[in-house]
Short mmCIF file of C-alpha atoms in Angstrom, two decimals:
data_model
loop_
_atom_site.label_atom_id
_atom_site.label_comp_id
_atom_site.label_asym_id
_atom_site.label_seq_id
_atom_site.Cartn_x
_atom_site.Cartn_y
_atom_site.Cartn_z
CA UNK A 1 0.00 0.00 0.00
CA UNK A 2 2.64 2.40 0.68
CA UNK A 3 4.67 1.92 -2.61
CA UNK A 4 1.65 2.45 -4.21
CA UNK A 5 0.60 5.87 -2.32
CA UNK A 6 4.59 6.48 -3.15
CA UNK A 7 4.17 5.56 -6.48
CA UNK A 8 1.08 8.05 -7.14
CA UNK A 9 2.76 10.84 -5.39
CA UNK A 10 5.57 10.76 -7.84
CA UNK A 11 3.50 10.26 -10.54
CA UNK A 12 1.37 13.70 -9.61
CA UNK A 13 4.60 15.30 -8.48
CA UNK A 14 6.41 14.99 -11.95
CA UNK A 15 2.84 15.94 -13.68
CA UNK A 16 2.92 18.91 -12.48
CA UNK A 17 6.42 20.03 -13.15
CA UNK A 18 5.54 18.39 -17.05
CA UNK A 19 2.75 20.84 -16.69
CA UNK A 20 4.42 23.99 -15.06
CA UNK A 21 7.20 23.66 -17.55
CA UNK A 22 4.44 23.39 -20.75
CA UNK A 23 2.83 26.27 -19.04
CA UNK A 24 5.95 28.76 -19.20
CA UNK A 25 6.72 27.59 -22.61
CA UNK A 26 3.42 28.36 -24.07
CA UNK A 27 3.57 31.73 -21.74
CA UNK A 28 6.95 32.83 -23.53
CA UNK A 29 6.01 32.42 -26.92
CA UNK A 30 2.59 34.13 -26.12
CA UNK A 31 4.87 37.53 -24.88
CA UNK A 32 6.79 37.06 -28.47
CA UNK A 33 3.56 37.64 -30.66
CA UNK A 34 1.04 38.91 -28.34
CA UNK A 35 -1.54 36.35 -29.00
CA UNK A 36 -2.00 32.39 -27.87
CA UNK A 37 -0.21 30.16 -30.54
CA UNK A 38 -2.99 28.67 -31.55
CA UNK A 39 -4.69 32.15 -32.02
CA UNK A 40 -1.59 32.55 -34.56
CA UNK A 41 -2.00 29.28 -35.87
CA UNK A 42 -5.87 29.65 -36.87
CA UNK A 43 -5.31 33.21 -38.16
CA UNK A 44 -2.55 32.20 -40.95
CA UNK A 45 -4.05 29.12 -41.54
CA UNK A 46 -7.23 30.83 -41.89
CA UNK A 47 -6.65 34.12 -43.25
CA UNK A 48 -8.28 35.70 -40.84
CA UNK A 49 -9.12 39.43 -40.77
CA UNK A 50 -7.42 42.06 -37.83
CA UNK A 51 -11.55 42.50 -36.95
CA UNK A 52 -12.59 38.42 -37.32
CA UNK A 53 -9.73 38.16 -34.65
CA UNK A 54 -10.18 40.69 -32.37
CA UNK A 55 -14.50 39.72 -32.49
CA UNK A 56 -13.20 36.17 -31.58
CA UNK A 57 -10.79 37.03 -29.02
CA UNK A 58 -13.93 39.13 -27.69
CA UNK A 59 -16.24 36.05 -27.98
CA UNK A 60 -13.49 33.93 -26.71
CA UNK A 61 -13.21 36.05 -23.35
CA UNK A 62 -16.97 36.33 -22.59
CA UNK A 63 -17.33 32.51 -22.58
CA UNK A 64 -18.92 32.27 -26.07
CA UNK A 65 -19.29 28.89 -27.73
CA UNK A 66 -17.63 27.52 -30.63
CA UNK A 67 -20.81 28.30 -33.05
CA UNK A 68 -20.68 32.01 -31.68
CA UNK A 69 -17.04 32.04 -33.29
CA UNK A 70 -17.49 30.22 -36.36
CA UNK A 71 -20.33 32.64 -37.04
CA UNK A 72 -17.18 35.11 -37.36
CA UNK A 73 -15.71 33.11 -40.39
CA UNK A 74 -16.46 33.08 -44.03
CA UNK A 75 -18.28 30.36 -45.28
CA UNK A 76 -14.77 29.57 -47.23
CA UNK A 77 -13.27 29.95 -43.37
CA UNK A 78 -15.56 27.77 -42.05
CA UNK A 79 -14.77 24.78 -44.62
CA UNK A 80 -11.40 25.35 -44.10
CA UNK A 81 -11.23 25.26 -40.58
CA UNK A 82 -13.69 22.13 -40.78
CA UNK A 83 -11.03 20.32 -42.94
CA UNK A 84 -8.34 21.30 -40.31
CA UNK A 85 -9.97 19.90 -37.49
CA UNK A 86 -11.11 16.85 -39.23
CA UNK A 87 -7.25 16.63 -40.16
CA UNK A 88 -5.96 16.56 -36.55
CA UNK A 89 -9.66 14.81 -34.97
CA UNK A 90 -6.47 11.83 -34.19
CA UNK A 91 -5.21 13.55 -31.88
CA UNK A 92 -8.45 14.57 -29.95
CA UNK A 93 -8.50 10.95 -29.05
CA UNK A 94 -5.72 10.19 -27.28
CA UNK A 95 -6.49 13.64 -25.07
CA UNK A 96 -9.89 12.78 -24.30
CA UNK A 97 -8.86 9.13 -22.83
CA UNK A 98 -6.05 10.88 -20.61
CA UNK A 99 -8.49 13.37 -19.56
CA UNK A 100 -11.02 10.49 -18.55
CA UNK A 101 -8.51 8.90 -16.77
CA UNK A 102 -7.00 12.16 -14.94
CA UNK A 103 -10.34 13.67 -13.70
CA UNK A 104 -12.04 9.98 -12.90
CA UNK A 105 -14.79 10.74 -15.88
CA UNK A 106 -17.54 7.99 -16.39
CA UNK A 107 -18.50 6.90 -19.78
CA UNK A 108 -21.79 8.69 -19.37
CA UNK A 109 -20.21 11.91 -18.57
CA UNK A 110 -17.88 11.28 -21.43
CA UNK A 111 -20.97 11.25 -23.49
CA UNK A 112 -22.36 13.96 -22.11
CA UNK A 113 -19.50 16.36 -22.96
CA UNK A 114 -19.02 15.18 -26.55
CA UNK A 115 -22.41 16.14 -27.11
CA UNK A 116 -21.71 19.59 -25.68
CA UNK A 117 -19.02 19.83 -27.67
CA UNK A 118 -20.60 18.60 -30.76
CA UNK A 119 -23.30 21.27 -29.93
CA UNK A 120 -20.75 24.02 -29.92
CA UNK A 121 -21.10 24.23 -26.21
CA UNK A 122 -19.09 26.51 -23.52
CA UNK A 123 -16.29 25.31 -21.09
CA UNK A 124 -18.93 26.56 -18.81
CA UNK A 125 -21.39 24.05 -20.37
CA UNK A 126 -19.10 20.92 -20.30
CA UNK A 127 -17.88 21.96 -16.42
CA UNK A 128 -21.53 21.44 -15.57
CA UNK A 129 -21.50 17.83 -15.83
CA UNK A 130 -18.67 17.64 -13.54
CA UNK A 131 -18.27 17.00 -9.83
CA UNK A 132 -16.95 19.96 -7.85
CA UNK A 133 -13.89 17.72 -7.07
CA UNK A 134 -13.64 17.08 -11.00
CA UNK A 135 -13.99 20.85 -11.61
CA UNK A 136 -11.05 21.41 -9.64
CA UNK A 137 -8.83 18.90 -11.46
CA UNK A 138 -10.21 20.43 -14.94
CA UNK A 139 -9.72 23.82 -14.15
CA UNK A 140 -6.26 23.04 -13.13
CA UNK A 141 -5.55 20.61 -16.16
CA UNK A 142 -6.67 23.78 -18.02
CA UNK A 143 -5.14 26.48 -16.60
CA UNK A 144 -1.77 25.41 -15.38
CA UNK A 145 -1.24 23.10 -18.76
CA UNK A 146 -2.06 25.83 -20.92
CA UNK A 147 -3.96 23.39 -23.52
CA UNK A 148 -5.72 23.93 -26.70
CA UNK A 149 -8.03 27.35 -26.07
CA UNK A 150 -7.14 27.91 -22.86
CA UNK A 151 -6.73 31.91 -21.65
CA UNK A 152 -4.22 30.97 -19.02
CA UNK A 153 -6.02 33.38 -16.40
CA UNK A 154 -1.97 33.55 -14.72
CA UNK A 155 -0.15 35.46 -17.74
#
C-alpha cells in the first residue's frame, strides 16, 4: 500500500512540473507575438481578418461557444477550418482518454460532454456535468497546462 501511495505521489509530483514547464513555454512564446499560438496558428491558416480576430478574441473572453465564433468566419473559413480539425480529430483521441482517466470521468459523462461539444457548447457548459472535485482537477488541467483554447487566467 505504501509503494503504491509512493508511487502516485511521484506520478502527480512529476505531472505537475511536465505541466508547469508546458505552461511557461506556451507563456513565452505568447509575450513574443502577443496572442495564444494557436490564435496565430488559426489566423494564418485561416486568413483571418485584424476585426474576425479581435470579435473572436472578444467572444473567446466572454465565454462564447464555438458556433458564436465560427459565425465570425467566411463560409470559405468555415470549410477550411472544418477540414483542419477533421485533419488533426487523431489527436483529440488520445487527449480525451487521458483526460477520462486524470479527472475519474464515467463513460456517461464522457458522453455527455461530446455532445456539448458537438453542440458548440461553452467550457462553462461541459464543467456542468462535472463533480466539484472534477472541476477542480479540470480547471487546473486547463489552466496550469495551458492546452488547446485555454486563456491561461496567470499570464
Amino acid at each position: 500500500m505504501k509503494k503504491t501511495i509512493a508511487t502516485i505521489t511521484m506520478a502527480l509530483v512529476c505531472g505537475m512540473a511536465l505541466a508547469q514547464t508546458e505552461s511557461e513555454s506556451t507563456d513565452s512564446s505568447t509575450a513574443k507575438s502577443g496572442k495564444p499560438p494557436h490564435m496565430a496558428r488559426m489566423e494564418s491558416a485561416l486568413g483571418l481578418s485584424d476585426e474576425q480576430v479581435q470579435k473572436m478574441r472578444e467572444i473567446r473572453d466572454n465565454g462564447g461557444s464555438k458556433a458564436d465564433m465560427r459565425a465570425v468566419l467566411t463560409p470559405e473559413q468555415q470549410a477550411k477550418a472544418a477540414a483542419l480539425q477533421k485533419e488533426r480529430k487523431g489527436g483529440d483521441d488520445g487527449r480525451r482518454a487521458q483526460m477520462q482517466k486524470s479527472l475519474g470521468l464515467s463513460d456517461e459523462q464522457m458522453e455527455k460532454m461530446s455532445e456539448i461539444r458537438k453542440a458548440g457548447g461553452s467550457r462553462e457548459e461541459i464543467r456542468a456535468v462535472l463533480t466539484p472535485e472534477q472541476q477542480a482537477k479540470f480547471d487546473t488541467m486547463r489552466g496550469k497546462a495551458g492546452g488547446k483554447g485555454s486563456s491561461n487566467p496567470e499570464s
